[in-house]
Short mmCIF file of C-alpha atoms in Angstrom, two decimals:
data_model
loop_
_atom_site.label_atom_id
_atom_site.label_comp_id
_atom_site.label_asym_id
_atom_site.label_seq_id
_atom_site.Cartn_x
_atom_site.Cartn_y
_atom_site.Cartn_z
CA UNK A 6 135.67 -60.65 2.46
CA UNK A 7 133.85 -63.71 1.43
CA UNK A 8 132.63 -65.98 4.21
CA UNK A 9 132.15 -69.81 4.11
CA UNK A 10 129.93 -71.27 6.97
CA UNK A 11 130.34 -74.93 8.00
CA UNK A 12 128.43 -76.76 10.90
CA UNK A 13 130.91 -77.35 13.67
CA UNK A 14 130.09 -80.96 13.89
CA UNK A 15 128.31 -83.83 12.09
CA UNK A 16 127.70 -87.26 13.48
CA UNK A 17 126.84 -90.51 11.61
CA UNK A 18 126.79 -94.22 12.29
CA UNK A 19 128.96 -96.48 10.31
CA UNK A 20 127.54 -97.49 6.83
CA UNK A 21 125.39 -94.48 6.74
CA UNK A 22 125.83 -91.36 4.66
CA UNK A 23 127.35 -88.16 5.94
CA UNK A 24 126.61 -84.82 4.42
CA UNK A 25 128.73 -81.82 5.24
CA UNK A 26 127.50 -78.43 4.08
CA UNK A 27 129.40 -75.26 3.19
CA UNK A 28 127.42 -72.14 2.88
CA UNK A 29 128.35 -68.89 1.11
CA UNK A 30 126.68 -66.06 -0.83
CA UNK A 31 126.19 -67.41 -4.36
CA UNK A 32 128.75 -70.21 -3.81
CA UNK A 33 127.24 -72.09 -6.72
CA UNK A 34 129.14 -69.70 -8.98
CA UNK A 35 132.41 -70.68 -7.49
CA UNK A 36 134.56 -73.79 -7.62
CA UNK A 37 134.46 -75.52 -4.16
CA UNK A 38 137.23 -77.71 -2.90
CA UNK A 39 137.23 -79.96 0.12
CA UNK A 40 139.97 -81.20 2.46
CA UNK A 41 140.11 -83.96 4.99
CA UNK A 42 142.39 -83.54 8.05
CA UNK A 43 142.99 -86.20 10.57
CA UNK A 44 144.38 -85.56 13.97
CA UNK A 45 148.12 -84.74 13.82
CA UNK A 46 148.16 -84.96 10.05
CA UNK A 47 148.32 -82.37 7.08
CA UNK A 48 145.08 -81.83 5.13
CA UNK A 49 144.29 -84.04 2.19
CA UNK A 50 142.39 -82.89 -0.78
CA UNK A 51 139.37 -85.24 -1.29
CA UNK A 52 137.22 -83.13 -3.72
CA UNK A 53 138.05 -80.34 -6.09
CA UNK A 54 136.11 -78.22 -8.57
CA UNK A 55 132.81 -79.05 -6.72
CA UNK A 56 132.76 -82.79 -7.65
CA UNK A 57 135.99 -84.20 -8.89
CA UNK A 58 138.15 -86.55 -7.00
CA UNK A 59 141.90 -86.74 -6.97
CA UNK A 60 143.35 -90.06 -7.71
CA UNK A 61 143.37 -92.42 -4.80
CA UNK A 62 140.28 -90.91 -3.15
CA UNK A 63 137.43 -93.34 -2.79
CA UNK A 64 134.30 -93.04 -4.81
CA UNK A 65 132.41 -92.82 -1.60
CA UNK A 66 133.49 -89.17 -1.40
CA UNK A 67 131.44 -86.89 -3.71
CA UNK A 68 130.53 -83.18 -3.88
CA UNK A 69 127.82 -80.93 -5.18
CA UNK A 70 127.36 -77.18 -5.40
CA UNK A 71 124.34 -75.07 -6.16
CA UNK A 72 122.82 -71.79 -4.97
CA UNK A 73 124.26 -70.84 -1.54
CA UNK A 74 125.22 -74.25 -0.51
CA UNK A 75 127.99 -76.82 -1.39
CA UNK A 76 127.82 -80.32 0.10
CA UNK A 77 130.42 -82.93 0.68
CA UNK A 78 128.77 -86.45 0.73
CA UNK A 79 130.47 -89.38 2.13
CA UNK A 80 128.65 -92.68 1.52
CA UNK A 81 129.00 -95.81 3.54
CA UNK A 82 130.95 -94.11 6.32
CA UNK A 83 133.80 -95.94 7.91
CA UNK A 84 135.55 -95.34 11.28
CA UNK A 85 138.54 -94.13 9.22
CA UNK A 86 136.56 -91.19 7.73
CA UNK A 87 136.44 -89.65 11.22
CA UNK A 88 138.21 -86.34 10.68
CA UNK A 89 137.87 -82.51 10.33
CA UNK A 90 136.64 -81.38 6.92
CA UNK A 91 137.20 -78.02 5.38
CA UNK A 92 135.71 -76.41 2.31
CA UNK A 93 137.55 -73.70 0.43
CA UNK A 94 137.12 -71.40 -2.57
CA UNK A 95 139.00 -68.70 -4.41
CA UNK A 96 137.36 -65.37 -3.97
CA UNK A 97 137.91 -63.33 -7.17
CA UNK A 98 136.87 -59.98 -5.36
CA UNK A 99 139.68 -60.16 -2.92
CA UNK A 100 141.90 -62.40 -5.01
CA UNK A 101 142.34 -64.70 -2.16
CA UNK A 102 141.57 -68.26 -0.97
CA UNK A 103 139.19 -68.66 1.65
CA UNK A 104 138.49 -71.69 3.96
CA UNK A 105 135.43 -72.58 5.94
CA UNK A 106 135.68 -73.00 9.66
CA UNK A 107 135.82 -76.79 9.44
CA UNK A 108 133.41 -79.57 10.39
CA UNK A 109 134.32 -82.30 12.66
CA UNK A 110 132.94 -85.70 11.53
CA UNK A 111 132.35 -88.13 14.28
CA UNK A 112 131.50 -91.83 13.45
CA UNK A 113 129.41 -93.13 16.14
CA UNK B 1 157.46 -89.38 -4.67
CA UNK B 2 155.97 -85.92 -4.63
CA UNK B 3 157.04 -84.32 -1.35
CA UNK B 4 157.11 -80.96 0.32
CA UNK B 5 159.19 -80.49 3.47
CA UNK B 6 158.93 -77.30 5.53
CA UNK B 7 161.53 -76.02 7.94
CA UNK B 8 162.56 -72.74 9.82
CA UNK B 9 160.00 -72.72 12.40
CA UNK B 10 160.78 -71.88 16.04
CA UNK B 11 160.00 -69.58 18.93
CA UNK B 12 160.34 -65.79 18.50
CA UNK B 13 159.50 -62.78 20.44
CA UNK B 14 156.69 -60.40 19.43
CA UNK B 15 158.07 -58.02 16.80
CA UNK B 16 160.71 -60.54 15.62
CA UNK B 17 161.40 -62.11 12.30
CA UNK B 18 161.50 -65.61 11.06
CA UNK B 19 162.15 -67.21 7.50
CA UNK B 20 160.34 -70.38 6.55
CA UNK B 21 161.54 -72.67 3.85
CA UNK B 22 159.76 -75.36 1.89
CA UNK B 23 161.75 -77.93 -0.12
CA UNK B 24 160.02 -79.54 -3.04
CA UNK B 25 160.79 -82.83 -4.75
CA UNK B 26 159.18 -85.30 -7.07
CA UNK B 27 157.48 -82.87 -9.38
CA UNK B 28 158.31 -80.01 -11.82
CA UNK B 29 158.48 -77.34 -9.12
CA UNK B 30 159.10 -74.48 -11.78
CA UNK B 31 155.78 -75.26 -13.36
CA UNK B 32 153.61 -75.09 -10.13
CA UNK B 33 152.19 -72.29 -8.21
CA UNK B 34 152.63 -72.59 -4.37
CA UNK B 35 150.97 -71.53 -1.18
CA UNK B 36 151.53 -71.06 2.54
CA UNK B 37 148.52 -72.11 4.79
CA UNK B 38 148.61 -71.85 8.55
CA UNK B 39 146.61 -73.44 11.42
CA UNK B 40 146.71 -71.91 14.92
CA UNK B 41 146.53 -74.43 17.70
CA UNK B 42 143.25 -76.12 17.92
CA UNK B 43 141.66 -73.96 15.13
CA UNK B 44 140.96 -74.11 11.47
CA UNK B 45 142.96 -73.52 8.42
CA UNK B 46 143.87 -70.04 7.13
CA UNK B 47 145.36 -69.34 3.81
CA UNK B 48 148.41 -66.97 4.16
CA UNK B 49 150.00 -66.44 0.73
CA UNK B 50 150.49 -67.77 -2.75
CA UNK B 51 152.94 -67.20 -5.66
CA UNK B 52 152.65 -68.38 -9.30
CA UNK B 53 155.33 -70.40 -11.07
CA UNK B 54 157.69 -67.57 -11.89
CA UNK B 55 156.89 -65.15 -9.01
CA UNK B 56 155.07 -62.81 -11.33
CA UNK B 57 151.82 -62.96 -9.37
CA UNK B 58 151.76 -62.94 -5.61
CA UNK B 59 148.90 -62.82 -3.22
CA UNK B 60 148.53 -62.24 0.59
CA UNK B 61 145.79 -62.57 3.29
CA UNK B 62 144.94 -59.22 4.77
CA UNK B 63 146.10 -60.38 8.05
CA UNK B 64 149.75 -60.61 6.95
CA UNK B 65 149.92 -58.04 4.17
CA UNK B 66 152.92 -55.69 4.71
CA UNK B 67 154.52 -58.08 7.20
CA UNK B 68 155.02 -61.33 5.25
CA UNK B 69 156.87 -61.81 1.96
CA UNK B 70 156.63 -64.95 -0.13
CA UNK B 71 159.33 -65.85 -2.63
CA UNK B 72 160.63 -68.86 -4.57
CA UNK B 73 163.93 -70.05 -6.02
CA UNK B 74 163.13 -72.50 -8.89
CA UNK B 75 166.83 -73.39 -9.29
CA UNK B 76 166.68 -74.80 -5.71
CA UNK B 77 163.16 -76.15 -5.91
CA UNK B 78 162.48 -73.99 -2.75
CA UNK B 79 159.65 -71.79 -1.52
CA UNK B 80 160.10 -69.15 1.23
CA UNK B 81 158.19 -67.14 3.59
CA UNK B 82 159.86 -64.06 5.18
CA UNK B 83 157.82 -63.16 8.37
CA UNK B 84 158.45 -59.81 9.97
CA UNK B 85 156.77 -57.86 12.78
CA UNK B 86 155.52 -61.11 14.27
CA UNK B 87 152.50 -61.05 16.55
CA UNK B 88 151.12 -63.59 19.07
CA UNK B 89 148.26 -64.27 16.69
CA UNK B 90 150.85 -65.52 14.11
CA UNK B 91 151.44 -68.53 16.26
CA UNK B 92 150.43 -71.65 14.11
CA UNK B 93 151.59 -74.63 12.17
CA UNK B 94 152.67 -73.34 8.77
CA UNK B 95 152.07 -75.65 5.78
CA UNK B 96 153.52 -75.35 2.38
CA UNK B 97 150.99 -76.61 -0.42
CA UNK B 98 151.17 -76.96 -4.19
CA UNK B 99 148.69 -75.30 -6.37
CA UNK B 100 146.35 -77.68 -8.18
CA UNK B 101 146.23 -76.83 -11.83
CA UNK B 102 143.87 -76.97 -14.85
CA UNK B 103 145.65 -77.76 -18.12
CA UNK B 104 144.18 -77.70 -21.60
CA UNK B 105 146.01 -77.90 -24.88
CA UNK B 106 149.37 -77.46 -23.04
CA UNK B 107 148.21 -74.31 -21.28
CA UNK B 108 147.87 -74.64 -17.46
CA UNK B 109 146.55 -72.30 -14.97
CA UNK B 110 145.84 -72.34 -11.25
CA UNK B 111 142.80 -74.41 -10.25
CA UNK B 112 142.48 -72.40 -6.89
CA UNK B 113 142.85 -75.48 -4.81
CA UNK B 114 145.86 -77.14 -3.01
CA UNK B 115 146.67 -80.73 -4.06
CA UNK B 116 149.91 -81.59 -2.22
CA UNK B 117 150.61 -80.48 1.41
CA UNK B 118 153.80 -80.79 3.54
CA UNK B 119 153.73 -81.72 7.20
CA UNK B 120 154.22 -78.25 8.40
CA UNK B 121 156.55 -76.35 10.65
CA UNK B 122 155.59 -74.78 13.89
CA UNK B 123 156.06 -70.96 14.62
CA UNK B 124 155.46 -69.75 18.21
CA UNK B 125 155.39 -66.02 18.98
CA UNK B 126 155.82 -65.43 22.61
CA UNK B 127 157.56 -63.19 25.04
#
């Protein structure tokens, strides 16, 4: 089955840029989606189809996808961005949806 | 307001059964694909199952195939997950989530992502 690999943690100072990666075999050929989950809350979709944002998501959240790595970029990081972030794809070979293991973003 | 509300969670012994429900409101439920996603305590998200708008297409994670059954009742705006032969490793918070769609010229299909989530219902499998 398809495997998505995320770093367990990323730390960044307020106002700086956070980059969270999601690795997978030829992931650039798939649509990648990103979710934010704050403690005790349900996940929220922040980026879909590699780089599109749902309404209500700040422009500070952006995504890219190429080769074997997709990246979620959060610009001008705020304390409120501290959360777990998950990438997700649909794997056509197994006809299933796959999540990465998640990355905990810490705002220093 | 678009809303999904899960119910039916509880404590069950290994080998037992449980039926989860998800009540949808604020959108055209009968136009939407739906999913179940679970999260074991302190761990990450795991997709469990999905169903298209009319139940004609259903998918399951390997970990639950043959034990769980997803279904829907569009007349009641409700999604279900029948869970049989439950194991300790099925212990998790179970979320109901709507399928995001791509639409063009009036034709829509699943975008492969989940754009609306409920708050979840907790399932504990323990003797």
